[in-house]
Amino acid sequence: MTEEGRRPRLAEVARAAGVSEITASRVMRGVPGVAPGTVERVRAAADRLGYLRNSLAGALAGQDARTRQVAVVLPSLSNAVFSEVLRGIEDRLEGAGYHPILGVSHYDPAREAALIASLLGWQPAGLIVAPTEMGEPTRQMLRKAGVPVVEIMDLPEDPVDMAVGLSQPGAGKAMGYFLAGRGVRRVAVVEHGVQADGRAARRVAGFRAAMQEAGIEIVAETRSPGPSSVAAGRHATAEVLGAAPEVIWYPNDDMAIGGYFECLARGIAVPGQVGLEGVQRARMGPGAAGAAEHDRDPPPRDGRPRGRADPGPPRRARGPAHCRCGLSPDRRRHGEGGRGDGKLSPPFSRRAAACRG
């Protein structure tokens, strides 16, 4: 037994389990090679005594090169896609005996740099970051940190270490080519006003390029001040509905969800009277399933590829990205069954295929 108010020591766990302190330490650090019966006795003694391992002390003593924590820096948790990314990261890491420690940058590059510096000070086993427009000083700090670094949600030309994501301009173009293949001629574009959200800006640029190439008219556009949100999407949608677009395009799903709620409040059928096209497949709940059309890339939202990334030499491997959209404006405009399968009409089918490369 330990004194009231004092944390139990490893030596007390070892005595209670009838093993040496070295063996108890190996068990608590998860070092392989200890007999299963011994592991069970030591862990039972630790639970009984309320022992908590001091990971930082172990790292300082040289028992562990790093803690069993992985730093995660995301720009937002109000955007549903990032909360789902975090959930996927957590599932994968905890299955491998690691735990995420989180920082949120709020799309502020200076805050992001400070968070990265602070989290690296705790000697994490690695770092996962969905960066803003990360500056060179921050990139240099990461290169010198000596830990695996994974940049997610994008494909930078010169990643610090590893990158797992998709081409943001390519995603925007693929969505534009899809609309062109469906015969859409009148589109409204809704954006948000966070300049540091470079991923959204690149999606918008790709989409606009596809619209220009296809000769599709952007009949209305608006930029909501501040970060993306359901409320901002609803307000912005109200501004563009008067132009009678066939489709309203949103670079973020939380804004598309807001657009759906605005249409719902006005009695506007989606997709019967207007189509809504989003990006990230955010869950809206069973009552609203199928309300908005989405780019159907293999879901980057779930975070699982990040948990499986293999720390190794920097490399750049490209895999396929797919745009499989399911809903559109009233399909009767294009003929019953026509283009309802997500296929594109030439020449846009060839161009979308190029985006997938």
Short mmCIF file of C-alpha atoms in Angstrom, two decimals:
data_model
loop_
_atom_site.label_atom_id
_atom_site.label_comp_id
_atom_site.label_asym_id
_atom_site.label_seq_id
_atom_site.Cartn_x
_atom_site.Cartn_y
_atom_site.Cartn_z
CA MET A 1 0.00 0.00 0.00
CA THR A 2 1.13 3.58 -0.58
CA GLU A 3 0.80 6.65 1.58
CA GLU A 4 -2.36 8.71 1.09
CA GLY A 5 -1.91 11.38 -1.58
CA ARG A 6 1.39 9.97 -2.93
CA ARG A 7 1.71 8.43 -6.36
CA PRO A 8 2.80 4.78 -6.20
CA ARG A 9 6.31 4.03 -7.43
CA LEU A 10 7.45 1.41 -9.89
CA ALA A 11 9.38 -0.37 -7.12
CA GLU A 12 6.13 -0.88 -5.23
CA VAL A 13 4.49 -2.36 -8.32
CA ALA A 14 7.45 -4.72 -8.75
CA ARG A 15 7.25 -5.88 -5.11
CA ALA A 16 3.48 -6.42 -5.34
CA ALA A 17 3.92 -8.49 -8.54
CA GLY A 18 6.92 -10.42 -7.19
CA VAL A 19 9.27 -9.36 -10.00
CA SER A 20 12.35 -7.19 -10.35
CA GLU A 21 11.98 -3.46 -10.97
CA ILE A 22 13.61 -3.90 -14.39
CA THR A 23 10.98 -6.49 -15.38
CA ALA A 24 8.17 -4.26 -14.13
CA SER A 25 9.61 -1.39 -16.17
CA ARG A 26 9.73 -3.55 -19.31
CA VAL A 27 6.09 -4.52 -18.84
CA MET A 28 4.91 -0.94 -18.28
CA ARG A 29 6.82 0.28 -21.35
CA GLY A 30 5.35 -2.49 -23.53
CA VAL A 31 8.75 -4.02 -24.32
CA PRO A 32 8.23 -7.42 -26.00
CA GLY A 33 9.71 -10.66 -24.69
CA VAL A 34 8.20 -10.76 -21.18
CA ALA A 35 6.22 -13.90 -20.31
CA PRO A 36 2.45 -13.38 -20.59
CA GLY A 37 1.87 -14.52 -17.00
CA THR A 38 4.38 -11.97 -15.75
CA VAL A 39 2.80 -9.21 -17.81
CA GLU A 40 -0.60 -10.05 -16.33
CA ARG A 41 0.74 -9.99 -12.75
CA VAL A 42 2.54 -6.67 -13.20
CA ARG A 43 -0.43 -4.97 -14.85
CA ALA A 44 -2.79 -6.29 -12.19
CA ALA A 45 -0.50 -4.91 -9.46
CA ALA A 46 -0.27 -1.55 -11.24
CA ASP A 47 -4.07 -1.34 -11.50
CA ARG A 48 -4.50 -2.32 -7.86
CA LEU A 49 -2.04 0.32 -6.67
CA GLY A 50 -3.20 3.00 -9.13
CA TYR A 51 0.25 3.29 -10.70
CA LEU A 52 0.66 5.79 -13.55
CA ARG A 53 3.78 5.59 -15.66
CA ASN A 54 5.77 8.82 -16.02
CA SER A 55 6.42 8.81 -19.76
CA LEU A 56 8.41 12.05 -19.69
CA ALA A 57 10.74 10.75 -17.01
CA GLY A 58 11.27 7.60 -19.05
CA ALA A 59 12.22 9.65 -22.08
CA LEU A 60 14.62 11.80 -20.06
CA ALA A 61 16.21 8.68 -18.59
CA GLY A 62 16.82 7.29 -22.06
CA GLN A 63 14.41 4.38 -21.63
CA ASP A 64 12.32 5.65 -24.54
CA ALA A 65 13.61 7.68 -27.45
CA ARG A 66 10.14 9.19 -27.73
CA THR A 67 6.85 9.18 -25.90
CA ARG A 68 3.93 7.09 -27.16
CA GLN A 69 2.13 10.24 -28.23
CA VAL A 70 1.68 11.64 -31.72
CA ALA A 71 1.15 15.38 -32.11
CA VAL A 72 -1.77 16.36 -34.36
CA VAL A 73 -2.28 19.95 -35.57
CA LEU A 74 -5.54 20.73 -37.36
CA PRO A 75 -6.87 24.09 -38.56
CA SER A 76 -10.39 23.67 -37.19
CA LEU A 77 -12.78 21.36 -35.37
CA SER A 78 -15.91 23.31 -36.29
CA ASN A 79 -15.56 22.02 -39.85
CA ALA A 80 -17.00 18.51 -39.66
CA VAL A 81 -14.35 16.99 -41.91
CA PHE A 82 -11.58 17.64 -39.39
CA SER A 83 -13.43 16.12 -36.45
CA GLU A 84 -13.85 12.97 -38.53
CA VAL A 85 -10.19 13.05 -39.56
CA LEU A 86 -9.25 13.24 -35.88
CA ARG A 87 -11.49 10.32 -35.04
CA GLY A 88 -9.83 8.18 -37.72
CA ILE A 89 -6.35 9.18 -36.58
CA GLU A 90 -7.23 8.34 -32.99
CA ASP A 91 -8.63 4.92 -33.91
CA ARG A 92 -5.53 3.92 -35.84
CA LEU A 93 -2.99 5.28 -33.38
CA GLU A 94 -4.61 3.79 -30.30
CA GLY A 95 -4.78 0.43 -32.03
CA ALA A 96 -0.97 0.61 -32.30
CA GLY A 97 -0.44 1.76 -28.71
CA TYR A 98 -0.14 5.50 -29.42
CA HIS A 99 -2.28 8.47 -28.40
CA PRO A 100 -2.85 11.78 -30.20
CA ILE A 101 -2.21 15.12 -28.56
CA LEU A 102 -4.10 17.88 -30.33
CA GLY A 103 -3.53 21.50 -31.24
CA VAL A 104 -5.94 23.66 -33.28
CA SER A 105 -4.48 26.52 -35.34
CA HIS A 106 -7.76 28.25 -36.34
CA TYR A 107 -6.15 28.92 -39.76
CA ASP A 108 -3.59 31.21 -38.11
CA PRO A 109 -0.05 30.50 -39.42
CA ALA A 110 1.61 32.14 -36.39
CA ARG A 111 -0.50 30.10 -33.98
CA GLU A 112 0.24 26.97 -36.00
CA ALA A 113 3.99 27.56 -35.74
CA ALA A 114 3.75 28.13 -31.97
CA LEU A 115 1.67 24.96 -31.52
CA ILE A 116 4.12 22.86 -33.50
CA ALA A 117 7.05 24.17 -31.46
CA SER A 118 5.21 23.52 -28.19
CA LEU A 119 4.12 20.01 -29.13
CA LEU A 120 7.57 19.03 -30.40
CA GLY A 121 8.91 20.03 -26.99
CA TRP A 122 7.07 17.04 -25.50
CA GLN A 123 9.12 14.62 -27.64
CA PRO A 124 6.23 13.07 -29.61
CA ALA A 125 6.76 9.92 -31.63
CA GLY A 126 5.63 11.82 -34.73
CA LEU A 127 3.58 14.75 -35.96
CA ILE A 128 0.54 14.93 -38.25
CA VAL A 129 -0.44 18.35 -39.57
CA ALA A 130 -3.08 19.73 -41.90
CA PRO A 131 -1.14 22.93 -42.50
CA THR A 132 -2.24 26.44 -43.32
CA GLU A 133 0.16 28.24 -45.62
CA MET A 134 3.11 26.96 -43.61
CA GLY A 135 6.13 29.27 -43.72
CA GLU A 136 9.72 28.21 -44.33
CA PRO A 137 10.81 28.73 -40.68
CA THR A 138 8.16 26.23 -39.56
CA ARG A 139 9.19 23.79 -42.27
CA GLN A 140 12.82 24.06 -41.19
CA MET A 141 11.80 23.45 -37.58
CA LEU A 142 9.99 20.27 -38.63
CA ARG A 143 12.91 19.06 -40.75
CA LYS A 144 15.25 19.42 -37.77
CA ALA A 145 12.86 17.83 -35.25
CA GLY A 146 14.03 14.29 -35.96
CA VAL A 147 10.51 12.80 -35.96
CA PRO A 148 8.29 11.49 -38.76
CA VAL A 149 6.07 14.27 -40.12
CA VAL A 150 2.95 13.66 -42.21
CA GLU A 151 1.22 16.55 -44.00
CA ILE A 152 -2.39 15.66 -44.72
CA MET A 153 -5.29 16.85 -46.90
CA ASP A 154 -3.06 18.09 -49.74
CA LEU A 155 -0.14 17.13 -51.99
CA PRO A 156 2.60 19.73 -51.52
CA GLU A 157 5.32 19.80 -54.15
CA ASP A 158 8.03 19.69 -51.48
CA PRO A 159 6.72 17.92 -48.37
CA VAL A 160 8.75 18.13 -45.18
CA ASP A 161 8.74 14.33 -44.91
CA MET A 162 5.57 12.50 -46.00
CA ALA A 163 2.30 13.74 -47.48
CA VAL A 164 -1.04 11.94 -47.67
CA GLY A 165 -3.81 13.77 -49.47
CA LEU A 166 -5.28 14.71 -52.79
CA SER A 167 -4.84 17.36 -55.46
CA GLN A 168 -7.07 20.22 -54.36
CA PRO A 169 -7.10 21.94 -57.80
CA GLY A 170 -7.72 18.52 -59.35
CA ALA A 171 -10.70 17.95 -57.07
CA GLY A 172 -12.18 21.31 -58.04
CA LYS A 173 -11.65 20.59 -61.74
CA ALA A 174 -13.15 17.11 -61.52
CA MET A 175 -16.28 18.54 -59.92
CA GLY A 176 -16.53 21.18 -62.64
CA TYR A 177 -16.09 18.59 -65.40
CA PHE A 178 -18.82 16.50 -63.80
CA LEU A 179 -21.29 19.39 -64.00
CA ALA A 180 -20.29 20.04 -67.60
CA GLY A 181 -20.93 16.40 -68.44
CA ARG A 182 -24.40 16.72 -66.94
CA GLY A 183 -25.27 19.63 -69.21
CA VAL A 184 -25.39 22.22 -66.43
CA ARG A 185 -25.12 25.78 -67.79
CA ARG A 186 -25.82 28.09 -64.81
CA VAL A 187 -23.74 27.79 -61.65
CA ALA A 188 -23.40 29.85 -58.48
CA VAL A 189 -20.22 29.77 -56.39
CA VAL A 190 -20.13 30.28 -52.62
CA GLU A 191 -16.82 30.85 -50.82
CA HIS A 192 -15.69 31.74 -47.33
CA GLY A 193 -13.29 34.48 -46.34
CA VAL A 194 -10.38 32.76 -44.57
CA GLN A 195 -7.32 33.64 -46.64
CA ALA A 196 -5.12 31.11 -44.86
CA ASP A 197 -7.34 28.22 -46.04
CA GLY A 198 -5.20 27.55 -49.07
CA ARG A 199 -6.80 24.16 -49.74
CA ALA A 200 -10.23 25.72 -50.27
CA ALA A 201 -8.73 28.46 -52.44
CA ARG A 202 -7.04 25.86 -54.66
CA ARG A 203 -10.29 23.90 -54.99
CA VAL A 204 -12.08 27.08 -56.02
CA ALA A 205 -9.38 27.89 -58.59
CA GLY A 206 -9.63 24.41 -60.08
CA PHE A 207 -13.41 24.63 -60.26
CA ARG A 208 -13.34 28.06 -61.90
CA ALA A 209 -10.82 26.82 -64.47
CA ALA A 210 -13.15 23.95 -65.39
CA MET A 211 -16.11 26.33 -65.67
CA GLN A 212 -14.19 28.63 -67.98
CA GLU A 213 -12.97 25.75 -70.12
CA ALA A 214 -16.49 24.35 -70.45
CA GLY A 215 -18.04 27.74 -71.16
CA ILE A 216 -20.38 27.46 -68.17
CA GLU A 217 -21.67 30.76 -66.81
CA ILE A 218 -21.13 31.61 -63.17
CA VAL A 219 -24.37 33.51 -62.69
CA ALA A 220 -23.75 34.52 -59.07
CA GLU A 221 -20.95 34.34 -56.53
CA THR A 222 -20.43 35.47 -52.99
CA ARG A 223 -17.72 35.30 -50.36
CA SER A 224 -18.88 34.93 -46.78
CA PRO A 225 -16.68 36.80 -44.28
CA GLY A 226 -14.82 34.71 -41.75
CA PRO A 227 -14.44 30.92 -41.57
CA SER A 228 -16.74 28.40 -43.15
CA SER A 229 -19.76 27.35 -41.11
CA VAL A 230 -23.31 26.11 -41.52
CA ALA A 231 -24.65 29.58 -40.66
CA ALA A 232 -22.34 31.23 -43.21
CA GLY A 233 -23.42 28.76 -45.86
CA ARG A 234 -27.06 29.45 -45.21
CA HIS A 235 -26.61 33.23 -45.41
CA ALA A 236 -24.49 33.00 -48.58
CA THR A 237 -26.96 30.66 -50.26
CA ALA A 238 -29.76 33.18 -49.67
CA GLU A 239 -27.67 35.73 -51.57
CA VAL A 240 -27.27 33.64 -54.73
CA LEU A 241 -30.62 31.89 -55.03
CA GLY A 242 -32.15 34.94 -56.72
CA ALA A 243 -29.95 34.33 -59.80
CA ALA A 244 -31.77 31.01 -60.37
CA PRO A 245 -28.66 28.80 -60.67
CA GLU A 246 -29.05 25.16 -61.65
CA VAL A 247 -26.30 24.21 -59.19
CA ILE A 248 -24.66 25.97 -56.22
CA TRP A 249 -21.07 24.90 -55.62
CA TYR A 250 -19.41 25.05 -52.18
CA PRO A 251 -15.74 24.41 -51.37
CA ASN A 252 -16.64 23.06 -47.89
CA ASP A 253 -19.43 20.76 -46.78
CA ASP A 254 -20.46 22.71 -43.69
CA MET A 255 -21.40 25.58 -46.00
CA ALA A 256 -23.22 23.16 -48.32
CA ILE A 257 -25.18 21.87 -45.33
CA GLY A 258 -26.14 25.46 -44.52
CA GLY A 259 -27.26 25.85 -48.11
CA TYR A 260 -29.46 22.79 -47.82
CA PHE A 261 -31.09 24.16 -44.65
CA GLU A 262 -31.79 27.47 -46.43
CA CYS A 263 -33.41 25.65 -49.34
CA LEU A 264 -35.40 23.54 -46.89
CA ALA A 265 -36.67 26.66 -45.12
CA ARG A 266 -37.73 28.18 -48.45
CA GLY A 267 -39.43 25.04 -49.71
CA ILE A 268 -36.93 24.63 -52.56
CA ALA A 269 -36.53 21.00 -53.60
CA VAL A 270 -32.97 19.63 -53.63
CA PRO A 271 -32.04 18.38 -56.17
CA GLY A 272 -35.37 18.85 -57.97
CA GLN A 273 -35.13 22.64 -58.28
CA VAL A 274 -31.48 23.30 -57.50
CA GLY A 275 -28.45 21.07 -57.06
CA LEU A 276 -25.94 21.54 -54.25
CA GLU A 277 -22.39 20.31 -54.77
CA GLY A 278 -20.03 19.91 -51.83
CA VAL A 279 -16.68 18.23 -51.32
CA GLN A 280 -16.07 16.30 -48.14
CA ARG A 281 -18.98 13.90 -47.55
CA ALA A 282 -19.74 15.29 -44.10
CA ARG A 283 -22.47 13.36 -42.32
CA MET A 284 -25.74 15.26 -42.05
CA GLY A 285 -27.70 12.58 -40.22
CA PRO A 286 -30.13 9.98 -41.58
CA GLY A 287 -32.95 12.49 -42.03
CA ALA A 288 -30.92 14.51 -44.52
CA ALA A 289 -29.13 11.74 -46.36
CA GLY A 290 -28.56 12.54 -50.02
CA ALA A 291 -29.34 16.21 -49.63
CA ALA A 292 -26.17 17.44 -51.27
CA GLU A 293 -24.01 16.11 -54.04
CA HIS A 294 -20.41 15.35 -53.17
CA ASP A 295 -17.08 14.61 -54.70
CA ARG A 296 -16.53 10.93 -53.91
CA ASP A 297 -12.79 10.65 -53.51
CA PRO A 298 -11.58 7.84 -51.25
CA PRO A 299 -12.49 9.43 -47.93
CA PRO A 300 -9.59 11.51 -46.61
CA ARG A 301 -11.91 12.51 -43.77
CA ASP A 302 -11.52 9.31 -41.76
CA GLY A 303 -7.84 9.79 -40.93
CA ARG A 304 -6.98 6.13 -41.36
CA PRO A 305 -4.27 6.52 -44.02
CA ARG A 306 -2.47 8.87 -41.62
CA GLY A 307 -2.37 6.22 -38.88
CA ARG A 308 -0.83 3.70 -41.30
CA ALA A 309 1.81 5.97 -42.79
CA ASP A 310 5.18 4.23 -42.62
CA PRO A 311 7.98 6.53 -41.41
CA GLY A 312 10.77 6.23 -43.90
CA PRO A 313 12.71 8.16 -46.50
CA PRO A 314 10.74 11.00 -48.12
CA ARG A 315 8.90 9.76 -51.16
CA ARG A 316 6.13 10.90 -53.46
CA ALA A 317 3.65 8.29 -54.67
CA ARG A 318 0.46 9.21 -56.49
CA GLY A 319 -2.67 7.11 -56.37
CA PRO A 320 -5.98 7.47 -58.21
CA ALA A 321 -8.59 9.99 -57.12
CA HIS A 322 -12.17 9.53 -58.22
CA CYS A 323 -15.12 11.86 -58.66
CA ARG A 324 -18.27 9.79 -58.29
CA CYS A 325 -21.13 12.23 -57.77
CA GLY A 326 -24.58 10.85 -57.16
CA LEU A 327 -27.10 13.71 -57.32
CA SER A 328 -27.63 16.69 -59.57
CA PRO A 329 -30.35 19.11 -60.65
CA ASP A 330 -33.56 17.38 -61.71
CA ARG A 331 -32.30 14.54 -63.93
CA ARG A 332 -35.35 14.93 -66.19
CA ARG A 333 -33.68 17.98 -67.73
CA HIS A 334 -31.07 15.69 -69.23
CA GLY A 335 -33.30 12.74 -70.05
CA GLU A 336 -34.48 10.00 -67.71
CA GLY A 337 -31.48 7.99 -66.62
CA GLY A 338 -29.09 10.13 -68.67
CA ARG A 339 -25.86 10.86 -66.86
CA GLY A 340 -27.35 9.68 -63.58
CA ASP A 341 -24.54 7.14 -63.24
CA GLY A 342 -21.87 9.73 -62.62
CA LYS A 343 -20.19 9.26 -66.01
CA LEU A 344 -19.07 12.31 -67.93
CA SER A 345 -19.78 13.27 -71.51
CA PRO A 346 -16.84 13.78 -73.89
CA PRO A 347 -14.64 15.74 -73.97
CA PHE A 348 -14.90 16.20 -70.21
CA SER A 349 -14.57 12.48 -69.47
CA ARG A 350 -11.02 12.60 -70.83
CA ARG A 351 -10.17 15.72 -68.83
CA ALA A 352 -11.57 14.30 -65.60
CA ALA A 353 -9.50 11.18 -66.19
CA ALA A 354 -6.44 13.41 -66.42
CA CYS A 355 -7.32 14.84 -63.00
CA ARG A 356 -7.34 11.35 -61.57
CA GLY A 357 -3.77 10.66 -62.67
#
